[in-house]
PDB file of C-alpha atoms and ligand atoms in Angstrom:
ATOM      1  CA  MET A 180       1.691  11.718 -20.225  1.00  0.00           C
ATOM      2  CA  LYS A 181      -1.446  10.416 -20.822  1.00  0.00           C
ATOM      3  CA  ASP A 182      -3.704   6.524 -20.872  1.00  0.00           C
ATOM      4  CA  THR A 183      -3.486   5.081 -23.709  1.00  0.00           C
ATOM      5  CA  PRO A 184      -5.623   2.215 -25.627  1.00  0.00           C
ATOM      6  CA  LYS A 185      -1.484   0.440 -25.474  1.00  0.00           C
ATOM      7  CA  HIS A 186      -1.860   1.334 -22.356  1.00  0.00           C
ATOM      8  CA  GLN A 187      -5.158  -0.715 -21.182  1.00  0.00           C
ATOM      9  CA  GLY A 188      -4.115  -4.271 -23.590  1.00  0.00           C
ATOM     10  CA  LEU A 189      -1.820  -4.065 -21.523  1.00  0.00           C
ATOM     11  CA  ARG A 190      -3.249  -3.205 -17.449  1.00  0.00           C
ATOM     12  CA  ASN A 191      -5.482  -6.275 -18.895  1.00  0.00           C
ATOM     13  CA  GLN A 192      -2.238  -8.386 -19.514  1.00  0.00           C
ATOM     14  CA  LEU A 193      -1.532  -7.741 -16.090  1.00  0.00           C
ATOM     15  CA  ALA A 194      -4.193  -9.272 -14.356  1.00  0.00           C
ATOM     16  CA  THR A 195      -4.478 -12.265 -16.128  1.00  0.00           C
ATOM     17  CA  VAL A 196      -0.644 -12.567 -14.926  1.00  0.00           C
ATOM     18  CA  LEU A 197      -2.688 -11.692 -10.808  1.00  0.00           C
ATOM     19  CA  GLU A 198      -5.087 -14.190 -11.541  1.00  0.00           C
ATOM     20  CA  LYS A 199      -2.349 -16.974 -11.942  1.00  0.00           C
ATOM     21  CA  LYS A 200      -0.898 -16.344  -9.018  1.00  0.00           C
ATOM     22  CA  ARG A 201      -4.388 -16.783  -7.009  1.00  0.00           C
ATOM     23  CA  ILE A 202      -5.409 -13.497  -6.820  1.00  0.00           C
ATOM     24  CA  HIS A 203      -9.719 -13.702  -7.468  1.00  0.00           C
ATOM     25  CA  ASP A 204     -10.476 -10.326  -5.640  1.00  0.00           C
ATOM     26  CA  LYS A 205     -13.160  -9.098  -8.362  1.00  0.00           C
ATOM     27  CA  ASP A 206     -12.191  -5.961  -6.871  1.00  0.00           C
ATOM     28  CA  VAL A 207      -8.875  -5.649  -6.625  1.00  0.00           C
ATOM     29  CA  LEU A 208      -8.445  -7.256 -10.251  1.00  0.00           C
ATOM     30  CA  ALA A 209     -10.621  -4.008 -11.713  1.00  0.00           C
ATOM     31  CA  ALA A 210      -8.573  -2.050  -9.846  1.00  0.00           C
ATOM     32  CA  ILE A 211      -5.230  -3.258 -11.365  1.00  0.00           C
ATOM     33  CA  LYS A 212      -7.522  -3.070 -14.385  1.00  0.00           C
ATOM     34  CA  LYS A 213      -7.980   0.689 -14.678  1.00  0.00           C
ATOM     35  CA  ILE A 214      -5.694   2.231 -13.268  1.00  0.00           C
ATOM     36  CA  PRO A 215      -2.424   4.146 -14.767  1.00  0.00           C
ATOM     37  CA  ARG A 216       0.366   3.003 -13.093  1.00  0.00           C
ATOM     38  CA  HIS A 217       3.172   3.952 -16.203  1.00  0.00           C
ATOM     39  CA  LEU A 218       1.620   7.268 -14.305  1.00  0.00           C
ATOM     40  CA  PHE A 219       3.204   6.649 -10.762  1.00  0.00           C
ATOM     41  CA  MET A 220       6.721   5.453 -12.402  1.00  0.00           C
ATOM     42  CA  ASP A 221       9.048   8.534 -13.839  1.00  0.00           C
ATOM     43  CA  SER A 222       8.457   8.277 -17.359  1.00  0.00           C
ATOM     44  CA  SER A 223      11.216   7.010 -18.268  1.00  0.00           C
ATOM     45  CA  PHE A 224       9.947   3.690 -16.528  1.00  0.00           C
ATOM     46  CA  GLU A 225       6.962   3.487 -18.589  1.00  0.00           C
ATOM     47  CA  ASP A 226       7.964   0.533 -20.893  1.00  0.00           C
ATOM     48  CA  HIS A 227       7.804  -2.022 -17.682  1.00  0.00           C
ATOM     49  CA  ALA A 228       4.644  -0.930 -15.771  1.00  0.00           C
ATOM     50  CA  TYR A 229       2.909  -3.272 -15.990  1.00  0.00           C
ATOM     51  CA  GLN A 230       5.552  -5.594 -15.407  1.00  0.00           C
ATOM     52  CA  ASP A 231       5.400  -7.523 -12.105  1.00  0.00           C
ATOM     53  CA  LYS A 232       8.206  -5.788 -10.912  1.00  0.00           C
ATOM     54  CA  ALA A 233       9.191  -3.175  -8.231  1.00  0.00           C
ATOM     55  CA  PHE A 234      10.765  -0.026  -9.794  1.00  0.00           C
ATOM     56  CA  PRO A 235      11.931   2.080  -8.534  1.00  0.00           C
ATOM     57  CA  ILE A 236      10.876   5.925  -7.779  1.00  0.00           C
ATOM     58  CA  ALA A 237      11.684   8.825  -6.018  1.00  0.00           C
ATOM     59  CA  ALA A 238      13.802   9.532  -3.185  1.00  0.00           C
ATOM     60  CA  ASP A 239      15.706   5.530  -3.262  1.00  0.00           C
ATOM     61  CA  GLN A 240      12.306   4.165  -2.452  1.00  0.00           C
ATOM     62  CA  THR A 241      10.375   1.871  -4.302  1.00  0.00           C
ATOM     63  CA  ILE A 242       6.955   1.264  -5.904  1.00  0.00           C
ATOM     64  CA  SER A 243       6.239  -2.406  -4.478  1.00  0.00           C
ATOM     65  CA  GLN A 244       5.756  -5.038  -7.582  1.00  0.00           C
ATOM     66  CA  PRO A 245       2.252  -5.350  -8.650  1.00  0.00           C
ATOM     67  CA  TYR A 246       2.017  -8.621  -7.148  1.00  0.00           C
ATOM     68  CA  THR A 247       2.652  -8.137  -4.086  1.00  0.00           C
ATOM     69  CA  VAL A 248      -0.348  -4.514  -3.830  1.00  0.00           C
ATOM     70  CA  ALA A 249      -2.849  -6.761  -5.509  1.00  0.00           C
ATOM     71  CA  PHE A 250      -1.565  -9.149  -2.278  1.00  0.00           C
ATOM     72  CA  GLN A 251      -2.048  -6.889  -0.027  1.00  0.00           C
ATOM     73  CA  SER A 252      -5.291  -5.937  -1.048  1.00  0.00           C
ATOM     74  CA  GLN A 253      -6.685  -8.811  -1.848  1.00  0.00           C
ATOM     75  CA  THR A 254      -5.988 -10.230   2.072  1.00  0.00           C
ATOM     76  CA  LEU A 255      -7.074  -6.884   3.331  1.00  0.00           C
ATOM     77  CA  ALA A 256     -11.115  -7.708   2.038  1.00  0.00           C
ATOM     78  CA  VAL A 257     -11.617  -3.738   2.156  1.00  0.00           C
ATOM     79  CA  LYS A 258     -15.032  -3.472   2.509  1.00  0.00           C
ATOM     80  CA  PRO A 259     -16.714  -0.027   1.220  1.00  0.00           C
ATOM     81  CA  GLY A 260     -16.207   2.566   3.808  1.00  0.00           C
ATOM     82  CA  ASP A 261     -13.789   0.532   5.532  1.00  0.00           C
ATOM     83  CA  LYS A 262     -11.396   3.404   8.082  1.00  0.00           C
ATOM     84  CA  VAL A 263      -7.648   2.424   6.870  1.00  0.00           C
ATOM     85  CA  LEU A 264      -4.263   3.917   7.654  1.00  0.00           C
ATOM     86  CA  GLU A 265      -1.586   2.579   5.147  1.00  0.00           C
ATOM     87  CA  ILE A 266       2.313   3.689   6.044  1.00  0.00           C
ATOM     88  CA  GLY A 267       4.070   4.297   3.372  1.00  0.00           C
ATOM     89  CA  THR A 268       2.619   6.350   1.407  1.00  0.00           C
ATOM     90  CA  GLY A 269       5.476   6.180  -1.657  1.00  0.00           C
ATOM     91  CA  SER A 270       4.329   7.028  -5.319  1.00  0.00           C
ATOM     92  CA  GLY A 271       0.578   6.425  -3.854  1.00  0.00           C
ATOM     93  CA  TYR A 272      -0.682   2.791  -6.094  1.00  0.00           C
ATOM     94  CA  GLN A 273      -1.164   1.071  -2.992  1.00  0.00           C
ATOM     95  CA  THR A 274      -3.911   3.959  -1.882  1.00  0.00           C
ATOM     96  CA  ALA A 275      -5.211   4.051  -5.477  1.00  0.00           C
ATOM     97  CA  VAL A 276      -6.006   0.173  -5.190  1.00  0.00           C
ATOM     98  CA  LEU A 277      -7.855   1.592  -1.455  1.00  0.00           C
ATOM     99  CA  LEU A 278      -9.537   4.654  -2.957  1.00  0.00           C
ATOM    100  CA  GLU A 279     -10.254   1.991  -6.045  1.00  0.00           C
ATOM    101  CA  LEU A 280     -12.174  -0.143  -2.900  1.00  0.00           C
ATOM    102  CA  LYS A 281     -13.584   2.335  -2.225  1.00  0.00           C
ATOM    103  CA  ALA A 282     -11.842   2.719   1.851  1.00  0.00           C
ATOM    104  CA  GLU A 283     -11.953   6.072   3.565  1.00  0.00           C
ATOM    105  CA  VAL A 284      -7.528   6.500   4.244  1.00  0.00           C
ATOM    106  CA  TYR A 285      -5.387   8.163   5.804  1.00  0.00           C
ATOM    107  CA  THR A 286      -1.968   8.016   4.817  1.00  0.00           C
ATOM    108  CA  ILE A 287       1.267   8.582   6.339  1.00  0.00           C
ATOM    109  CA  GLU A 288       5.281   9.087   4.759  1.00  0.00           C
ATOM    110  CA  ARG A 289       8.214   9.560   5.898  1.00  0.00           C
ATOM    111  CA  GLN A 290      10.039  11.432   3.487  1.00  0.00           C
ATOM    112  CA  HIS A 291       9.084  15.397   2.754  1.00  0.00           C
ATOM    113  CA  GLU A 292      10.391  15.123  -1.276  1.00  0.00           C
ATOM    114  CA  LEU A 293       7.320  11.571  -2.339  1.00  0.00           C
ATOM    115  CA  PHE A 294       5.155  13.300   0.319  1.00  0.00           C
ATOM    116  CA  LYS A 295       4.990  16.341  -1.592  1.00  0.00           C
ATOM    117  CA  LYS A 296       5.247  14.541  -4.451  1.00  0.00           C
ATOM    118  CA  THR A 297       2.844  11.982  -4.491  1.00  0.00           C
ATOM    119  CA  SER A 298       0.465  14.374  -2.789  1.00  0.00           C
ATOM    120  CA  LEU A 299      -0.124  16.738  -5.055  1.00  0.00           C
ATOM    121  CA  PHE A 300      -0.115  14.327  -8.075  1.00  0.00           C
ATOM    122  CA  LEU A 301      -2.915  11.533  -6.672  1.00  0.00           C
ATOM    123  CA  PRO A 302      -5.806  14.153  -6.467  1.00  0.00           C
ATOM    124  CA  LYS A 303      -4.921  15.167 -10.197  1.00  0.00           C
ATOM    125  CA  ILE A 304      -6.380  11.957 -11.893  1.00  0.00           C
ATOM    126  CA  GLY A 305      -8.946  11.499  -8.775  1.00  0.00           C
ATOM    127  CA  TYR A 306      -7.381  10.231  -5.918  1.00  0.00           C
ATOM    128  CA  LYS A 307      -8.388  12.122  -2.680  1.00  0.00           C
ATOM    129  CA  PRO A 308      -7.631  10.077   0.706  1.00  0.00           C
ATOM    130  CA  LYS A 309      -8.935  11.366   3.653  1.00  0.00           C
ATOM    131  CA  LYS A 310      -5.548  12.913   4.464  1.00  0.00           C
ATOM    132  CA  PHE A 311      -2.184  12.532   3.633  1.00  0.00           C
ATOM    133  CA  ILE A 312      -0.043  12.570   6.399  1.00  0.00           C
ATOM    134  CA  PHE A 313       3.889  13.324   6.332  1.00  0.00           C
ATOM    135  CA  GLY A 314       4.915  11.118   9.210  1.00  0.00           C
ATOM    136  CA  ASP A 315       6.883   8.653  11.587  1.00  0.00           C
ATOM    137  CA  GLY A 316       4.288   5.170  10.379  1.00  0.00           C
ATOM    138  CA  TYR A 317       5.615   3.854  13.702  1.00  0.00           C
ATOM    139  CA  ARG A 318       3.496   6.137  15.700  1.00  0.00           C
ATOM    140  CA  GLY A 319       0.601   4.914  13.779  1.00  0.00           C
ATOM    141  CA  TYR A 320      -2.295   8.327  13.240  1.00  0.00           C
ATOM    142  CA  GLU A 321      -3.669   8.976  16.633  1.00  0.00           C
ATOM    143  CA  GLU A 322      -5.711  11.408  15.662  1.00  0.00           C
ATOM    144  CA  LYS A 323      -8.435   9.489  13.365  1.00  0.00           C
ATOM    145  CA  ALA A 324      -7.694   6.071  15.276  1.00  0.00           C
ATOM    146  CA  PRO A 325      -8.745   3.482  15.894  1.00  0.00           C
ATOM    147  CA  TYR A 326      -8.720   1.755  12.274  1.00  0.00           C
ATOM    148  CA  ASP A 327     -10.353  -1.038  10.268  1.00  0.00           C
ATOM    149  CA  LYS A 328      -7.817  -2.251   8.528  1.00  0.00           C
ATOM    150  CA  ILE A 329      -4.344  -1.068   8.833  1.00  0.00           C
ATOM    151  CA  ILE A 330      -1.621  -1.840   6.222  1.00  0.00           C
ATOM    152  CA  VAL A 331       2.656  -1.756   6.003  1.00  0.00           C
ATOM    153  CA  THR A 332       4.060  -0.938   3.146  1.00  0.00           C
ATOM    154  CA  ALA A 333       7.907  -1.274   4.134  1.00  0.00           C
ATOM    155  CA  GLY A 334       9.379  -3.997   6.148  1.00  0.00           C
ATOM    156  CA  ALA A 335       8.911  -3.347   9.716  1.00  0.00           C
ATOM    157  CA  PRO A 336      12.116  -4.809  11.872  1.00  0.00           C
ATOM    158  CA  PHE A 337       8.668  -5.366  14.315  1.00  0.00           C
ATOM    159  CA  VAL A 338       5.887  -4.821  15.048  1.00  0.00           C
ATOM    160  CA  PRO A 339       4.787  -1.891  16.573  1.00  0.00           C
ATOM    161  CA  LYS A 340       3.268  -0.755  19.753  1.00  0.00           C
ATOM    162  CA  ALA A 341       1.136   1.774  18.218  1.00  0.00           C
ATOM    163  CA  LEU A 342      -0.430  -0.197  14.945  1.00  0.00           C
ATOM    164  CA  MET A 343      -1.641  -2.267  17.269  1.00  0.00           C
ATOM    165  CA  SER A 344      -3.793   0.094  19.764  1.00  0.00           C
ATOM    166  CA  GLN A 345      -4.292   1.918  16.693  1.00  0.00           C
ATOM    167  CA  LEU A 346      -6.343  -0.662  15.406  1.00  0.00           C
ATOM    168  CA  LYS A 347     -10.810  -1.384  16.587  1.00  0.00           C
ATOM    169  CA  VAL A 348     -11.590  -4.689  17.730  1.00  0.00           C
ATOM    170  CA  GLY A 349     -12.677  -7.573  15.156  1.00  0.00           C
ATOM    171  CA  GLY A 350      -9.863  -4.906  12.987  1.00  0.00           C
ATOM    172  CA  MET A 351      -6.587  -6.557  10.540  1.00  0.00           C
ATOM    173  CA  LEU A 352      -3.667  -5.187  10.642  1.00  0.00           C
ATOM    174  CA  LEU A 353      -1.309  -6.560   7.781  1.00  0.00           C
ATOM    175  CA  ILE A 354       2.704  -6.127   7.871  1.00  0.00           C
ATOM    176  CA  PRO A 355       5.315  -7.733   6.538  1.00  0.00           C
ATOM    177  CA  VAL A 356       8.197  -8.295   9.516  1.00  0.00           C
ATOM    178  CA  GLY A 357      10.911  -8.632   9.139  1.00  0.00           C
ATOM    179  CA  ASP A 358      15.253  -7.427   8.538  1.00  0.00           C
ATOM    180  CA  LYS A 359      16.704  -9.066   4.671  1.00  0.00           C
ATOM    181  CA  THR A 360      13.843 -10.008   3.475  1.00  0.00           C
ATOM    182  CA  GLN A 361       9.680  -9.779   5.025  1.00  0.00           C
ATOM    183  CA  VAL A 362       7.671 -12.419   5.955  1.00  0.00           C
ATOM    184  CA  MET A 363       3.826 -11.153   5.638  1.00  0.00           C
ATOM    185  CA  THR A 364       1.693 -11.382   9.042  1.00  0.00           C
ATOM    186  CA  GLN A 365      -1.797 -10.324   9.921  1.00  0.00           C
ATOM    187  CA  PHE A 366      -2.516  -9.897  12.306  1.00  0.00           C
ATOM    188  CA  ILE A 367      -6.921  -9.626  13.579  1.00  0.00           C
ATOM    189  CA  ARG A 368      -8.257  -8.322  17.018  1.00  0.00           C
ATOM    190  CA  LYS A 369     -10.375 -10.215  19.019  1.00  0.00           C
ATOM    191  CA  SER A 370     -10.694  -7.738  21.713  1.00  0.00           C
ATOM    192  CA  LEU A 371      -8.943  -5.085  24.089  1.00  0.00           C
ATOM    193  CA  LYS A 372      -6.426  -7.683  25.389  1.00  0.00           C
ATOM    194  CA  GLU A 373      -5.450 -10.895  22.094  1.00  0.00           C
ATOM    195  CA  PHE A 374      -5.173  -9.895  19.113  1.00  0.00           C
ATOM    196  CA  GLU A 375      -4.843 -13.846  15.921  1.00  0.00           C
ATOM    197  CA  LYS A 376      -1.282 -13.501  14.709  1.00  0.00           C
ATOM    198  CA  HIS A 377      -1.180 -15.104  10.741  1.00  0.00           C
ATOM    199  CA  GLU A 378       1.872 -15.648   8.477  1.00  0.00           C
ATOM    200  CA  LEU A 379       1.557 -15.285   5.111  1.00  0.00           C
ATOM    201  CA  GLY A 380       4.809 -15.902   3.596  1.00  0.00           C
ATOM    202  CA  ASN A 381       7.269 -14.418   2.706  1.00  0.00           C
ATOM    203  CA  PHE A 382       8.050 -10.319   0.859  1.00  0.00           C
ATOM    204  CA  ALA A 383      10.861  -8.709  -0.214  1.00  0.00           C
ATOM    205  CA  PHE A 384       9.732  -4.389   0.906  1.00  0.00           C
ATOM    206  CA  VAL A 385      12.391  -1.737   1.776  1.00  0.00           C
ATOM    207  CA  PRO A 386      12.842  -0.709   5.053  1.00  0.00           C
ATOM    208  CA  MET A 387      10.544   0.855   7.232  1.00  0.00           C
ATOM    209  CA  LEU A 388      13.183   4.332   8.116  1.00  0.00           C
ATOM    210  CA  LYS A 389      13.771   5.191  11.432  1.00  0.00           C
ATOM    211  CA  LYS A 390      15.671   8.578  10.837  1.00  0.00           C
ATOM    212  CA  ARG A 391      13.188  11.074   8.797  1.00  0.00           C
ATOM    213  CA  ASN A 392      15.845  11.634   5.836  1.00  0.00           C
TER     214      ASN A 392
HETATM  215  N1  SAH B 420       3.214   1.582  -1.369  1.00  0.00           N
HETATM  216  C1  SAH B 420       4.570   2.678  -2.135  1.00  0.00           C
HETATM  217  C2  SAH B 420       5.204   1.817  -1.168  1.00  0.00           C
HETATM  218  C3  SAH B 420       5.865   2.289  -1.203  1.00  0.00           C
HETATM  219  S1  SAH B 420       7.711   1.605  -0.442  1.00  0.00           S
HETATM  220  C4  SAH B 420       3.985   2.347  -3.048  1.00  0.00           C
HETATM  221  O1  SAH B 420       4.174   1.337  -3.412  1.00  0.00           O
HETATM  222  O2  SAH B 420       4.890   2.611  -3.611  1.00  0.00           O
HETATM  223  C5  SAH B 420       7.294   2.378   1.274  1.00  0.00           C
HETATM  224  C6  SAH B 420       7.463   3.372   2.130  1.00  0.00           C
HETATM  225  O3  SAH B 420       7.365   3.263   3.235  1.00  0.00           O
HETATM  226  C7  SAH B 420       8.613   4.636   1.074  1.00  0.00           C
HETATM  227  O4  SAH B 420       8.038   5.216   0.467  1.00  0.00           O
HETATM  228  C8  SAH B 420       9.776   5.131   2.467  1.00  0.00           C
HETATM  229  O5  SAH B 420       9.919   6.102   2.273  1.00  0.00           O
HETATM  230  C9  SAH B 420       8.009   4.981   3.342  1.00  0.00           C
HETATM  231  N2  SAH B 420       8.826   4.995   5.461  1.00  0.00           N
HETATM  232  C10 SAH B 420       9.445   4.301   4.888  1.00  0.00           C
HETATM  233  N3  SAH B 420      10.098   3.748   6.737  1.00  0.00           N
HETATM  234  C11 SAH B 420       7.718   4.637   6.708  1.00  0.00           C
HETATM  235  C12 SAH B 420       8.180   5.454   7.655  1.00  0.00           C
HETATM  236  N4  SAH B 420       8.998   4.648   9.095  1.00  0.00           N
HETATM  237  N5  SAH B 420       6.748   5.449   8.611  1.00  0.00           N
HETATM  238  C13 SAH B 420       5.831   6.228   7.024  1.00  0.00           C
HETATM  239  N6  SAH B 420       6.731   5.739   5.678  1.00  0.00           N
HETATM  240  C14 SAH B 420       7.764   5.398   5.773  1.00  0.00           C
END
């Protein structure tokens, strides 16, 4: 698989579509223009890679819709060097965006097939998180806590306590909460005990899994 001027053209168009949907962060748009999203999908779906749509990947999961990835990335307001915990590695596309924003990324995947596939693939195309973790996102990753930012890319039935407690004071947790559809929910940690909560609209994610498959 390769990246061609045709793909570049399609990426530029996708960035324009996202701008119309109020993605204005220059660094996020630059990342969308740069990352070869078609390489994150099975080649039979290549034609769909630059439409603003979610798509099936391995293990019954999806690569999130570009708008959703861009919205979460923009909301997260990543600064270079931010320590970011990502729950739901999936295809690794959101991970690549975080790395383009110069975050130090720890990313957790619950399904071994995806963990294996993506931890081999991402470094091959030049994206190297600090660590790929095969584990349970409900528990976060205590070893490297606290984090500046925590991003959840699967629909959570509730807000896991571990994720709240692994956030730095001043840090942000961005998590879609709900069963069938989710409300994108932002928590800012104001102090050890206080969190500010904002609801940022409705989204649709695959569910955050309880059991390892
Ligand atoms: N950011 C990914 C989104 C993939 S969909 C992308 O753009 O490709 C959500 C992912 O979360 C799936 O890969 C799913 O297997 C994973 N997941 C679900 N429950 C999880 C859990 N409890 N812990 C970690 N990852 C989980």
